[in-house]
XYZ file of C-alpha atoms in Angstrom:
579
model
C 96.456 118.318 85.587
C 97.760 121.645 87.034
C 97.382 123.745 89.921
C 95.890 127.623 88.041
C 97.569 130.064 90.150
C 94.330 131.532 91.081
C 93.111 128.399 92.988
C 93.835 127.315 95.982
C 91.473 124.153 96.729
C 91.076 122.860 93.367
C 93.139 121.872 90.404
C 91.751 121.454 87.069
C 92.855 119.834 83.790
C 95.744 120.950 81.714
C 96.871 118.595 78.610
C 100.377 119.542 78.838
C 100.881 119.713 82.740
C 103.001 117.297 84.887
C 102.135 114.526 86.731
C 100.074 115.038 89.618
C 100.761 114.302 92.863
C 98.923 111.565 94.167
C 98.635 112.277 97.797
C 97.071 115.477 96.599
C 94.922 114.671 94.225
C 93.835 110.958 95.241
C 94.371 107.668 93.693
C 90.840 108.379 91.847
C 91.473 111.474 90.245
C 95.299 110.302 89.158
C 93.927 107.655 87.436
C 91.830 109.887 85.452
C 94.780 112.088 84.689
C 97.173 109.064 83.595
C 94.221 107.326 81.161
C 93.942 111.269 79.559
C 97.340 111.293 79.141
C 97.147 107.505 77.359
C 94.645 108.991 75.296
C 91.742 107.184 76.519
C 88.152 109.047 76.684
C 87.014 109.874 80.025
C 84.372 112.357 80.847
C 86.293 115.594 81.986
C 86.946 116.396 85.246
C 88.075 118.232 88.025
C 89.500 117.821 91.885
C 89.382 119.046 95.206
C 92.050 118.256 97.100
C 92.962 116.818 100.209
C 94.571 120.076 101.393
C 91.098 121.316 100.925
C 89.868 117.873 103.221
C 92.424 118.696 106.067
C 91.515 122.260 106.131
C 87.748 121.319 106.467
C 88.121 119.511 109.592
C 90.553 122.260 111.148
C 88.108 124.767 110.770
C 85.062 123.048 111.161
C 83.688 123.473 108.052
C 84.076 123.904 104.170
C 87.535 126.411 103.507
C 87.116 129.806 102.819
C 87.619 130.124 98.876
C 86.546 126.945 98.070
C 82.861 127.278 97.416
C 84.105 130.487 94.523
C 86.383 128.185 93.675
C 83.787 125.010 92.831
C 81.778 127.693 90.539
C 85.242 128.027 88.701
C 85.659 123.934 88.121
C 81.686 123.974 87.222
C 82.357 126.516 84.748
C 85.266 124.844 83.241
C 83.072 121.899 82.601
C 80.209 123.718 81.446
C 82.275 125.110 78.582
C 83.819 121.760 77.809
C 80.768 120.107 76.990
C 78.481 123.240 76.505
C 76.091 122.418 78.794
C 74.390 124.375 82.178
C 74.755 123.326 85.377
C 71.161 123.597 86.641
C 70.278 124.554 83.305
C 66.425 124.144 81.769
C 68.600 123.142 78.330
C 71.025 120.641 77.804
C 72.052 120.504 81.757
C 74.927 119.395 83.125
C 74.896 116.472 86.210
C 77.975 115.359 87.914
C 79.403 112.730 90.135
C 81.347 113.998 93.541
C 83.730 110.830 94.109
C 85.933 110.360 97.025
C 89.711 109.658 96.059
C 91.996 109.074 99.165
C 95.937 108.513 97.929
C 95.676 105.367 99.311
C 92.935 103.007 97.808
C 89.892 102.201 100.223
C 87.426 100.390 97.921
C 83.931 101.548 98.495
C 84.881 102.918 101.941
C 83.765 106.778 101.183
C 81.194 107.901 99.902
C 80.210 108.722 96.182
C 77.139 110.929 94.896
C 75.626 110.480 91.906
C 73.248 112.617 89.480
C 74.076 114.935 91.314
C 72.119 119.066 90.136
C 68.868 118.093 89.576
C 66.012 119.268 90.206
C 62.298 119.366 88.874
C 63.372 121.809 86.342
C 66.703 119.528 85.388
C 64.604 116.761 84.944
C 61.861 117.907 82.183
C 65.227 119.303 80.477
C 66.316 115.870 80.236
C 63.126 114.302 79.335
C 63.040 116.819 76.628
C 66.400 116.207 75.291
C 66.631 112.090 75.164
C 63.189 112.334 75.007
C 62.977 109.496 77.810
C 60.777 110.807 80.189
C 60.874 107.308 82.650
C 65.021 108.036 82.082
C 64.502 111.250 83.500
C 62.217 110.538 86.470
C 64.754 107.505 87.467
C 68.031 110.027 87.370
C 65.534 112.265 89.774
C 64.704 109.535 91.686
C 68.427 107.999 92.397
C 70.210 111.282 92.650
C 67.214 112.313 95.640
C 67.996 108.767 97.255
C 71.836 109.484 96.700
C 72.022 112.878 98.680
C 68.672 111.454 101.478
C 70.647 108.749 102.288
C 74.348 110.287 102.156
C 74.142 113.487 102.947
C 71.011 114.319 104.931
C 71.405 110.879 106.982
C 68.545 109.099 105.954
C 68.106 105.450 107.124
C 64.843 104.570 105.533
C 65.186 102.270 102.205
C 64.851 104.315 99.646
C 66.111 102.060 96.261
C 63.165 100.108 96.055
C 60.713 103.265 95.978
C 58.533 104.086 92.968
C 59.671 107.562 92.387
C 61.114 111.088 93.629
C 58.276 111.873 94.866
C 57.524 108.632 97.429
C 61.774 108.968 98.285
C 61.404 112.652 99.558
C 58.621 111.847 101.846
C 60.083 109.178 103.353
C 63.619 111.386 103.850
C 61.485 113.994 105.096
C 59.469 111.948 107.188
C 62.813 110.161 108.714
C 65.035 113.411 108.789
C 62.797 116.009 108.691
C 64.690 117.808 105.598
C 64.468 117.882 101.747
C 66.660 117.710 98.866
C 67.611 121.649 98.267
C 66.371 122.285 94.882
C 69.577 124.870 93.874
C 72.477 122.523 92.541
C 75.184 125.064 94.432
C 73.906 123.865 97.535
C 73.849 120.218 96.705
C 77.628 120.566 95.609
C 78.660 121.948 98.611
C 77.206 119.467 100.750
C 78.041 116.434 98.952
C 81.656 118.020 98.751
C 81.315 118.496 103.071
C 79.646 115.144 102.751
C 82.282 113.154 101.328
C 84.813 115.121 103.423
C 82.970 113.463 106.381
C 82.882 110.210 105.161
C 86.602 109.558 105.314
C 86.062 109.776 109.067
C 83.167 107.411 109.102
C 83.047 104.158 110.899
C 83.522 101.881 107.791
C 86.569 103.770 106.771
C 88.054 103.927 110.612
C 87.836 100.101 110.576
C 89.571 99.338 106.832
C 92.586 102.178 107.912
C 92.499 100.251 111.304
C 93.096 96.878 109.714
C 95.377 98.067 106.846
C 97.729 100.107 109.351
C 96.388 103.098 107.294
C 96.635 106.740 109.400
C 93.463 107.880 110.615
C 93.978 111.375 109.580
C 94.558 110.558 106.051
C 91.898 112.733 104.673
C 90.555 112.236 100.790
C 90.037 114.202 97.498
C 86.872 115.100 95.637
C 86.954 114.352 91.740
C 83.879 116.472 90.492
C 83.063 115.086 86.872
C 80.515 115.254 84.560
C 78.083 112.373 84.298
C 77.538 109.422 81.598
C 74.443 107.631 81.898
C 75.046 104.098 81.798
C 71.107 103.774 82.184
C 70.526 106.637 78.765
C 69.114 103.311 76.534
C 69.436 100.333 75.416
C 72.967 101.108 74.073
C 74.254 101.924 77.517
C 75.168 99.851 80.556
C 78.291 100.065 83.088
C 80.371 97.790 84.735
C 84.044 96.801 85.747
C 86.553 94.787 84.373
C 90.237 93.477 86.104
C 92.733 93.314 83.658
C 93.711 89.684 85.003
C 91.736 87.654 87.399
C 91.570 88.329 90.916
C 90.434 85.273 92.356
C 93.296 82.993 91.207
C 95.541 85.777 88.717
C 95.034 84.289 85.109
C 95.907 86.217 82.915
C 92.853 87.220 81.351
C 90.175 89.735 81.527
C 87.772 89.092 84.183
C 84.770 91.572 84.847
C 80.365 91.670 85.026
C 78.473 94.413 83.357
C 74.627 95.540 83.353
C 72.780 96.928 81.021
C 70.729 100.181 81.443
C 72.369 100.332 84.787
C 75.012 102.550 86.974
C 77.672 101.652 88.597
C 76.016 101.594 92.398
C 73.809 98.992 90.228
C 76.897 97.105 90.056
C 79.142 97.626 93.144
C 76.291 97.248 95.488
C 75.425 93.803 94.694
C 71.661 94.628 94.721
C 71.529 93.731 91.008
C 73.532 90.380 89.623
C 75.428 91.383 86.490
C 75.985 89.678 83.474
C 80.195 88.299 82.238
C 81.806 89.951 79.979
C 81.073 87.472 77.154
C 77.938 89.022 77.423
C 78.995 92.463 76.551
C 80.721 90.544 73.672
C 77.658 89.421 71.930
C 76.013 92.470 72.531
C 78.204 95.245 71.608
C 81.480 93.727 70.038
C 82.896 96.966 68.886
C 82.965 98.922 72.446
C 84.016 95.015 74.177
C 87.401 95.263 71.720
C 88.051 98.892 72.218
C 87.318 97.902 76.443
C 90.175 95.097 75.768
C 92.279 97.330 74.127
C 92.550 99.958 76.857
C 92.337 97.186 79.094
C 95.893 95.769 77.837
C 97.137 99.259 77.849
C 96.520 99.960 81.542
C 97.917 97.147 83.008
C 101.046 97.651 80.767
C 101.506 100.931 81.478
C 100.506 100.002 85.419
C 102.813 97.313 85.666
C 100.065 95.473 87.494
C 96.936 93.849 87.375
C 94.383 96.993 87.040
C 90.611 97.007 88.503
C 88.374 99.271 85.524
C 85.392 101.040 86.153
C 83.460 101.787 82.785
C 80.481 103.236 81.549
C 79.048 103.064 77.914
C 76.552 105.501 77.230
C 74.383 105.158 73.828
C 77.275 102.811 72.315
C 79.955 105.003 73.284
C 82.925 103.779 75.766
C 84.024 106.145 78.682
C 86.483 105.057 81.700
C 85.939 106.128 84.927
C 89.266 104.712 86.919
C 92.022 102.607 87.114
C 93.536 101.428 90.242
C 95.532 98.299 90.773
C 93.249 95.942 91.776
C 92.463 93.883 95.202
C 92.994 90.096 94.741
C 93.522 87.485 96.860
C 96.592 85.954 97.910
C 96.594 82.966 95.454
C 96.514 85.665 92.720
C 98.979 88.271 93.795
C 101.541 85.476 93.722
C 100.402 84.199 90.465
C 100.627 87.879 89.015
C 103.767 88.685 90.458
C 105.596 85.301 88.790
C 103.866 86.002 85.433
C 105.249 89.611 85.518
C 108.900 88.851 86.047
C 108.222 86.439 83.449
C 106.550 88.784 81.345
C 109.476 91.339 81.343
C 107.622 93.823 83.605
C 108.859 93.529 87.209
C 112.444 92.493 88.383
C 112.430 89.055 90.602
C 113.237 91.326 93.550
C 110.731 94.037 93.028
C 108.087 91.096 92.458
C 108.659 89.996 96.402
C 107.565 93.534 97.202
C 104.297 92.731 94.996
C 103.031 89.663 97.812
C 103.127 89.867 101.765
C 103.838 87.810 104.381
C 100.318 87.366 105.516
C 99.735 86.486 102.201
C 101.462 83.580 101.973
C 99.967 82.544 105.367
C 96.653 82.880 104.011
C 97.489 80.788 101.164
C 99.018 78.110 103.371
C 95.842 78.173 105.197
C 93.821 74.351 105.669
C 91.672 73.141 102.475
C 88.612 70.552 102.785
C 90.324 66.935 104.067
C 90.001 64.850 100.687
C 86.888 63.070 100.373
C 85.328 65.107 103.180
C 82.575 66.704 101.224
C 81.682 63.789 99.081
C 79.138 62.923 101.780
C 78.789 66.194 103.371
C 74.869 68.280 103.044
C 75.068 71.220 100.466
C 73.191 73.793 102.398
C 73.435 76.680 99.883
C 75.983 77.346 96.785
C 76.734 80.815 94.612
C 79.815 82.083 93.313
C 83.338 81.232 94.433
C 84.076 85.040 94.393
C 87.018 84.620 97.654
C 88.733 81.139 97.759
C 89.556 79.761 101.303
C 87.970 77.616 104.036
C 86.503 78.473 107.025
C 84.289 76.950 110.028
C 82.564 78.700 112.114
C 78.723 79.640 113.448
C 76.359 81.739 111.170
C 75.697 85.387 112.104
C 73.303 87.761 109.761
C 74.655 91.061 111.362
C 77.924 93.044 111.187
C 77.395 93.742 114.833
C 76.987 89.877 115.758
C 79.864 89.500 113.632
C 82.258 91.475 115.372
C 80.821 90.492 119.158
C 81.790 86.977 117.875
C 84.831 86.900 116.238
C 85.316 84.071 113.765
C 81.676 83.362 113.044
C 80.040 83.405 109.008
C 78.508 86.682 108.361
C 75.670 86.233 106.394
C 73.925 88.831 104.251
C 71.320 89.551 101.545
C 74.167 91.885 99.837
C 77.063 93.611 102.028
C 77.282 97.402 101.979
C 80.068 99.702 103.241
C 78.665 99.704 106.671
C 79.067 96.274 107.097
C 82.891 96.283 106.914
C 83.969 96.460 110.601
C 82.127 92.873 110.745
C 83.861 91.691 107.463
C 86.756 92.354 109.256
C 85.868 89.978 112.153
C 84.195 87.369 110.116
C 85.990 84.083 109.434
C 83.870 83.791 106.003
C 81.039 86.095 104.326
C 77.805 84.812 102.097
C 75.604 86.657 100.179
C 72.362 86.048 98.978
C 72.585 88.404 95.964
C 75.644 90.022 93.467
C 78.271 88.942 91.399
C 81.976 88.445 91.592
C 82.696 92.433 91.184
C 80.379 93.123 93.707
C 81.414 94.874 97.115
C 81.125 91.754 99.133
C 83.346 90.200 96.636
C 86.109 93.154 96.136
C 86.229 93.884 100.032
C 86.337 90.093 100.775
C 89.463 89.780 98.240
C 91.068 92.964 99.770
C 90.667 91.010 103.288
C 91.680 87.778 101.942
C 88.283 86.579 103.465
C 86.412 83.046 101.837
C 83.778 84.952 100.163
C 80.431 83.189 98.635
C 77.930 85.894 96.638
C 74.705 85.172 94.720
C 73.406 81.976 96.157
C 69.697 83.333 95.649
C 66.938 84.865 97.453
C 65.874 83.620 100.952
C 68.784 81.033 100.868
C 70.744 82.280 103.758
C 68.667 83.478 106.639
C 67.644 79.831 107.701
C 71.760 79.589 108.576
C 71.552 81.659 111.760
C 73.002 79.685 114.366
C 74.072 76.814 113.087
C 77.932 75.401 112.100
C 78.847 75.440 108.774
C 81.894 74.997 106.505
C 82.381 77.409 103.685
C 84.738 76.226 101.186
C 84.962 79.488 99.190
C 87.181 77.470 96.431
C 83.909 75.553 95.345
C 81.134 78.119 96.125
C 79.363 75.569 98.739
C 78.578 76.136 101.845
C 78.291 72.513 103.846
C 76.543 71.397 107.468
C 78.799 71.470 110.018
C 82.162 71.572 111.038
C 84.845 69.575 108.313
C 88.081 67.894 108.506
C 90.723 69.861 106.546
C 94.024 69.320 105.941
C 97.541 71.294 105.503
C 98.787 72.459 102.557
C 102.784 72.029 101.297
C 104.131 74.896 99.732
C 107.151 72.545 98.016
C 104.385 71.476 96.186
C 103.454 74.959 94.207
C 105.935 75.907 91.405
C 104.818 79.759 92.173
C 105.765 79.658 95.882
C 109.019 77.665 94.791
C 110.018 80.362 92.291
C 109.105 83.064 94.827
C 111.254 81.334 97.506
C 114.199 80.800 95.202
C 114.194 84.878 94.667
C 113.850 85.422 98.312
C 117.140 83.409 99.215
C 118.991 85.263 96.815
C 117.859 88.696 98.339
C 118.134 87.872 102.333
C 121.129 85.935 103.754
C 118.366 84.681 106.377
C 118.430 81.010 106.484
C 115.161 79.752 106.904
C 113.669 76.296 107.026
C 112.909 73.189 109.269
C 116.844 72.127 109.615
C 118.665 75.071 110.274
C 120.758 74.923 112.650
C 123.521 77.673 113.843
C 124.949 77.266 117.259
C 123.814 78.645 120.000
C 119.793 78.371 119.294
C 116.677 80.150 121.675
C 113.757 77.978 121.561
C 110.837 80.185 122.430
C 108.696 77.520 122.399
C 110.473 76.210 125.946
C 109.534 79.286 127.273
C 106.555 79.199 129.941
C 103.196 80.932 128.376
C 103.142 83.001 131.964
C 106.304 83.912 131.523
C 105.643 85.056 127.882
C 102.543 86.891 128.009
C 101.564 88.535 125.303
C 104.947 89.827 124.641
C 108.336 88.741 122.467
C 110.595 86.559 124.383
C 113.829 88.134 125.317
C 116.350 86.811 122.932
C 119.450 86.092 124.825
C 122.732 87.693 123.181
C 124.686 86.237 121.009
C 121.959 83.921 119.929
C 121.909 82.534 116.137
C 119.048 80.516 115.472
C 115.616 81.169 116.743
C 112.915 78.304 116.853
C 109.203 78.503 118.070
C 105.754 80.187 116.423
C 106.326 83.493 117.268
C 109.183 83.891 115.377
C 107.171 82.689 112.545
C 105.221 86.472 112.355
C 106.589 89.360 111.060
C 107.041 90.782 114.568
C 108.545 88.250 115.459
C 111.181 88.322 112.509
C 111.654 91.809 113.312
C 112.762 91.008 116.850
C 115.169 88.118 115.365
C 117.095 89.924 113.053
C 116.804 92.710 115.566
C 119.011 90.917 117.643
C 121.301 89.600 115.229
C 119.885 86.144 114.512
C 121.279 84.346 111.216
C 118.577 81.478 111.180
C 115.024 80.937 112.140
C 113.720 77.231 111.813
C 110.217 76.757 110.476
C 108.510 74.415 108.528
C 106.632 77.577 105.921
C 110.002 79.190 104.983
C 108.128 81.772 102.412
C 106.429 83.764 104.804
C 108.984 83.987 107.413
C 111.669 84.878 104.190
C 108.962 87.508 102.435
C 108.799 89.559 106.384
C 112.625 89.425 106.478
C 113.104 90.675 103.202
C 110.491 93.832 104.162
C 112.038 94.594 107.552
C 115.463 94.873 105.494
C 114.434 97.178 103.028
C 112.377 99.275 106.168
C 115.751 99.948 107.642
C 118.178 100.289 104.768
């Protein structure tokens, strides 16, 4: 993609252009340009960037230029695939996607279907000659833009048809769908614009130590219709597994869906080996680009794809979310793979991480005689106790508790965040409980079935997101040794080699600070003051990464600690922050 000299908000495609720039563009719409320039079919496209996104919110409103210059993407697409945008003949539909440079799964909002109209849709009935397809595009894209852009809070994805949605957006909102397709596009571009200020996506950059004014892109591209026929479906595919990093592909699909079908858990998808049966030429050619992307990404990739009357199309590549037990799986099969360098593989897994992993499991034998209250898919592994909630608000008043849920939605992050554990009545393991829950490194539990949660509220359970089960009360669990994992051993190894930090339960390099002897009202909330000339540190605190920070800070050569990986992995990244 280039930048036409004409255009100031946008850039469009060029075939022999550079790379992009990623905080321009946004993670979305570089993964479209690097899978064009793999040769890999993806439905053209074009971007608005975030320059565009920071001017909107300096001046209040969209940037002068930019709604000329949306006419000039439209028209680039129009001629691409000789189609009308609004047309009453072969018309062209699009998707407006948020695409922040730094990925925020499902955080911002995305706008399908979107220019139709009344007139769009007999077009469309006439051409696949589908009416019910038709009506059903009508009907999502008018739920889309109610709910998104006009603010609508009524539910609107279990309504009949377009008909029954715009009375009950008009009835909650007082406002309609515009019928003109320019008008939709510049609101759903303001729209998504907005959205990257929204509560949800506050509360991930809060938690991620993202900046708050990191605005987003707009990829504009033309639609596929995973829902055309029979022959068409969508879905999403990891190139390894997320859950516990096997190297395999991993992924659900539906057919006669869209991706929202997918992602929003409403709808439980069916595993890839299903897609095998049914269409093994476009599951081989999926493979196939599959094995490309996560060679040419160095890293386990997270697919969206689409196939539309038998024909494959991919929508993006990003490096997928996974949970801790699989970013240190994928990270030692890489450097064994040839890919990644033992010392850029510790970059690949965090601190936290390794806490997480070195988190309690269920005692043996403890659930042998425990009560099965529910069980779905294991689609987050971990434990967790705690008192059941069915709200994001009750969540996040109550830190700790299970959040409960027919199917999670982007507004129900901020008590994700908070929750020791989520369960969800409906969706599979791509579904945006799931992926946000991995990203969190939350126990996550989808699809245990309708009306099996909401009898919870209130009482203690035990999710052991390993198993899928969620059991009565409150269970014994046990530690977990990290001598015993050959991954964490390997990782370790690399990490003595790059830090001259000596870490461990023994170490001991005269004169040593035990924090641990200091009096909690003395400490507060704050480091302990390391006294000069100090070489080993003992005590929790220096156990965090903060607390690493303030050791080597003041020229420690030891810290003694039973979990040496984490302790090593936070050295290792305060280092390289202040080489």
């Amino acid at each position: 993609m280039s930048t036409a000299t004409s255009l100031r908000w946008l850039i469009i495609p060029d075939e022999n252009a550079a790379e992009p720039s990623r905080d321009l563009v946004g993670g979305k719409a570089w993964s479209l340009w690097r899978m064009r320039s793999l040769g890999l079919r993806v439905p053209p496209a074009f971007v608005v960037t975030t320059a565009a996104c920071e001017a909107y919110f300096a001046d209040g409103g969209l940037p002068e230029g930019l709604a000329d210059e949306l006419i000039t993407g439209i028209r680039l697409l129009e001629r691409q695939l000789g189609r009308t945008f609004g047309g009453t003949e072969r018309p062209l539909l699009v998707s407006v996607r948020s695409g922040a440079a730094i990925s925020m799964p499902g955080m911002m909002d995305t706008i399908l279907d979107l220019g139709c109209n009344d007139e769009v849709e007999a077009a469309l009935a006439a051409e696949s000659g589908d009416r019910d397809f038709a009506a059903e595009v009508h009907r999502r894209f008018t739920g889309f833009y109610g709910r998104l852009v006009l603010g609508c809070t009524e539910e609107l994805e279990d309504l009949a048809d377009t008909a029954s949605v715009r009375a009950a957006i008009s009835s909650d909102v007082g406002e309609t769908v515009p019928a003109d397709p320019w008008e939709q596009l510049r609101a759903a571009v303001a729209s998504v614009f907005q959205s990257s200020r929204s509560r949800r996506a506050l509360a991930y950059r809060k938690h991620y130590g993202i900046p708050d004014d990191l605005g987003t892109a707009v990829t504009i591209q033309a639609m596929v219709f995973g829902n055309l026929d029979d022959d068409s479906g969508t879905g999403v595919l990891f190139t390894r597994n997320p859950v516990d990093g096997a190297r395999e592909p991993y992924g659900e699909y539906l057919q006669r869906g869209q991706g929202e079908d997918v992602v929003s858990g409403r709808i439980t998808p069916k595993p890839l080996t299903d897609l095998e049966e049914r269409w093994p030429a476009v599951h081989a050619e999926l493979l196939d680009a599959a094995e490309q992307l996560d060679r040419e990404g160095r890293d386990a990739q997270d697919v969206e794809f689409t196939v539309q009357s038998g024909e494959l199309f991919l929508l993006q590549s990003r490096p997928a979310k996974r949970t801790a037990r699989a970013a240190v799986r994928i990270a030692v099969e890489l450097v064994d793979e040839g890919v990644l360098e033992p010392g850029e593989a510790l970059s690949r897994v965090t601190a936290e991480q390794i806490r997480t992993l070195l988190r309690p499991e269920i005692a043996p034998g403890a659930a042998d005689t425990a009560e099965v209250l529910v069980t779905g898919v294991a689609a987050s592994p971990g434990v967790a106790t705690g008192v059941v909630v069915d709200t994001p608000e009750a969540a996040q008043a109550n830190p700790g508790s299970i959040l409960v849920r027919k199917s999670t939605s982007p507004d129900d992050v901020h008590g994700m965040i908070a929750a020791a554990a989520v369960v969800t009545e409906q969706g599979g393991a791509t579904s945006h409980a799931a992926v946000v829950s991995r990203a969190l490194d939350t126990p996550c539990v989808v699809g245990c079935g309708t009306d099996t949660v909401a009898g919870l509220v209130g009482r203690t359970v035990t999710v052991d997101a390993t198993t899928g089960r969620v059991y009565a009360g409150a269970l014994p669990t046990s530690a977990v040794d990290e001598s015993e994992d050959e991954d964490l051993r390997r990782l370790t190894g690399w990490a003595e080699r790059v830090t001259s930090l000596q870490v461990g339960p023994d170490v001991a390099v005269e004169p040593i600070f035990d924090a641990d002897t200091v009096a909690a009202e003395d400490l507060g909330e704050q480091l302990p003051d390391i006294p000069d000339g100090t070489k080993t540190v003992r005590g929790a605190v220096f156990c965090a990464p903060d607390g690493v920070r303030a050791a080597l800070d003041a020229g420690a050569e030891a810290i003694v600690t039973t979990h040496r990986l984490p302790v090593l992995l936070a050295a290792i990244a305060h280092q390289r922050s202040t080489s």
